[in-house]
Structures are given as structure tokens and as C-alpha cells.
Amino acid sequence: MPDIDIIKQMPYSLEAEQALLGAIIIDPALLTEAVTLRADDFYIEHHKLIYNALKDLFSLNKNIDIVTLINYINNSPKDSDFDNARYIKTLCELGAACTNITDYIEIIKDKALLRSLIDASRNISDKAFNDGGDAKRVVEYAEQQIYDLAGDNINNGFVKIDEIIVDNYKEFQRIMQNPDQVEGVKTGYSELDNYFVSLGAGDLVIVGARPGVGKTTFCMNIAANIGKAYKDGDVAIFSLEMSKESLVNRMLSAEANVDNYTIRRASFSTPEWEAITMACSTLSNTRIYIDDTPSTTTTDMKAKLRRLDNPKIVIIDYLQLIECDKYSDNKVLQVAEITRSLKLIAKEMKIPIILCSQLSRPNKNVKEKRPMLSDLRDSGAIEQDADIVMLLYRDDYYDNSGNADQDPTKQQEIECIIGKNRHGATGTVKFAWHGQYFKYVAIEEGHDEPAGH
């Protein structure tokens, strides 16, 4: 470890780093407040080691105190001859006076961003000197460097849905002017619920589909159903791909039966506007929370969930976008680590977790395109850890690509194949697919008419 007293060449705050780490060691619950920090946001190398150790112990549900922390660090392969015991005790002394860690977190993040800007400027300068005088390429490189830097620092956390709807609703106006008491959670689709009774505490539920079939829509429909039916609990959505605004617009489209294209243009007829207004009111009265932070680990998710009042169910879109700090050279082991971690979170917090997952593309030489459990991409651990696996199949998805027989009667039909059900039978539930509304309707329950019709 370099001499702390002589490190002055880059922006950093020794006092903030020391005080924050000391405060977390004294009160490990504060780690949930600091979850937006990355190890690299700390400048002192040994501080990075200590912060990673704290997160590891938290993720493993281990007790965090001076003794366990020192023992964990001493057994770390990255540990050196540094006097961990004495230094950690010093951190605790400094952290004892820490009354508001939010300020320290912001200081550390601000200094880290300044260092990143310095590194980016050096990279841009090197590119300008060494790229043969091609100014356009250097400018494009510089733009990408800054864009990547801005993206790395996007971490807004949860935003309650009514706040998102207020902004969306104002944007619409601007453009126009210029259940049962059964334990667990029902999906809101009675034919589907008949297979499970309900999604129970500790269940890990996989929703698998190939890209473009509609797994995000299916899960958002379930989220809206649950949000409207259960007023006593929070519906937590981690959207790693889509922005919260786009996701809510889709949910409004499904709730109002108004074409999503119309919503994006805010070009409403009077009945459509009335339907959108009602949909905004309906969804605003739910306890749905959306976190669209793009780079998220299971440890981050766990910390954020603990800050909600009463999580009822968690929906994650989707598995392959979750980051994993371990097994960087082995995707199969990474996926296994993620699904196992999510299963443990579901059990510990006594809530069901719905996890979207991509499926492998079908063999073009095989006529039967319906997905199977073996199509779950990257790891057999997905099936192993899951309590329920639902696989979505849309025949017209393959018709359009010329890989299946044409059948006009199935153009708007989606099959939800229950490939695994730890609580009961497997089978298939058929849905009508209203693509323009991003909406699934169980065929047995009938079809909704568009707004104004």
C-alpha cells in the first residue's frame, strides 16, 4: 500500500473515505446507504479492499464487526503485510464522529468522477497525439469517452411510479397543447394461478423467451395486476434494459388499451385521453417502484430491497444483464452465481422473485420451435435454482422469419408453457397477444376492446 501521507497528485478525500468506512464498520446497516459506491470510487487501495470485504460479508449474510472484518481481509489473497487490525480500529475511531454518511458518499463519488475525467482527458490527449491527425476520429473518441463516463455514473435508485407518471402526463399535455387472502401473490391471470395457487415466499420464478417474443411485457402486465390487487406491499422492478419512462408508457398502454404509438406521439382522441387519464390515476395508486440502474449486481439489489417498506414481489428484467464480480472468464459460473444469489434473497426476504431470461435461438433444422427447459441460456443452474419456469412461445414469431408453418389462427396467440412447477402440475396457458397495447389477455378471460370502441 502506498504511503497515505504523500498521495496528493489525484483528487480524493482521505477524511471522507476513512470516516465512511469506519461508520459502516460500526453500523453495518449503513452499507445499504452506500451501495451506489463502487470499490474504485475509493482512491486508497486498502480502502478498496476493506470496502469489498464489507460488501462480501454483507452478501454472505455474515456478521460484520471488527473481528470478522479483520479475519476476512487477512484471509484475502489480495492482502499484504499491512497492519489491518490497527488501521481498522483507527477507521472506527474516525467513523464514530460520522453523523451523516450521505455527505461523505457524495464527496467520494465526486472525487472519483474528477479522477475519471482526468483519466479520460489523458486518453483523449494521447489519441490526439497518436491518431495521425484525423480530428474527426479523435472527436468521436472523445465524445464516446465522456458518454461512457456519464453512463457509468448513472445510478438513480428507485423512483416511485407516481413521480414518473406525473412527468409523463405533463409531457402528454405539453405535446397536445404544443383478490384473495391466500398466502403469496397471485399473478392476476386466473388460468395461470390455477397451476400455482400463488407465487409463494422464497420462490424464484423464471420467465424465459427468445428476444422479441414479449417477456418484458408479460412481466409488466403481472406487475400491474399485482400492484392493483395488493395495496399492502411494494412491487419492486429492476429494469436493466429499458428506461423507467418507456416501461411506464407501456404499462399505461396496457392499462388504457391505447396504442403505444399514440402514447409516444401524445396524439389522443377524446376517449383515448380519458382512458389515459384514468390509467395514470389507477397506476399512481399502486406501490410499484422501478429502478432502471443499468449496471446492477445482486448485492446492490438486496441492499435496495431492504430499504423498501414491505416488498411483496420482485421482478428483474433480465438475467443476462445482471453484473457479477466473480468468475469473469466463465459465463456459466457467473449465471449460476447470480441465480443462486437471487434464490437466497427470495428465501431470506420471504418474497417471490420473477426473473426474465433469454432463451437460446432454436435450431433452424428442427421443425418444432416450442422452447424447452434445455433452451435456458448459459447455465443449467437456472432450471436447478428455479421453483417455477414459464417459457413463452409465439408461433408468428417464427412465421415471420420463415421458420414455421403459417397458421393465421395463431397470429395473435402466445403460449405460456409451464415447464417446471415445484408446487404442482405443468401445462400450457394460452394468451391473446395485443401487441399494440403491450398486453396479454388470457384467452379464457376474453378480450378487451380498444379505448373509444
mmCIF file of C-alpha atoms in Angstrom, residues 201-202 344-352:
data_model
loop_
_atom_site.group_PDB
_atom_site.id
_atom_site.type_symbol
_atom_site.label_atom_id
_atom_site.label_comp_id
_atom_site.label_asym_id
_atom_site.label_seq_id
_atom_site.Cartn_x
_atom_site.Cartn_y
_atom_site.Cartn_z
ATOM 1 C CA ALA A 201 -42.437 -16.651 -0.328
ATOM 2 C CA GLY A 202 -38.968 -17.721 -1.415
ATOM 3 C CA LEU A 344 -31.151 -16.886 -1.362
ATOM 4 C CA ILE A 345 -32.524 -13.329 -1.397
ATOM 5 C CA ALA A 346 -36.045 -14.643 -2.103
ATOM 6 C CA LYS A 347 -35.788 -17.057 0.802
ATOM 7 C CA GLU A 348 -34.249 -14.567 3.215
ATOM 8 C CA MET A 349 -36.759 -11.794 2.453
ATOM 9 C CA LYS A 350 -39.652 -14.269 2.122
ATOM 10 C CA ILE A 351 -40.836 -12.895 -1.204
ATOM 11 C CA PRO A 352 -41.151 -14.331 -4.725
#
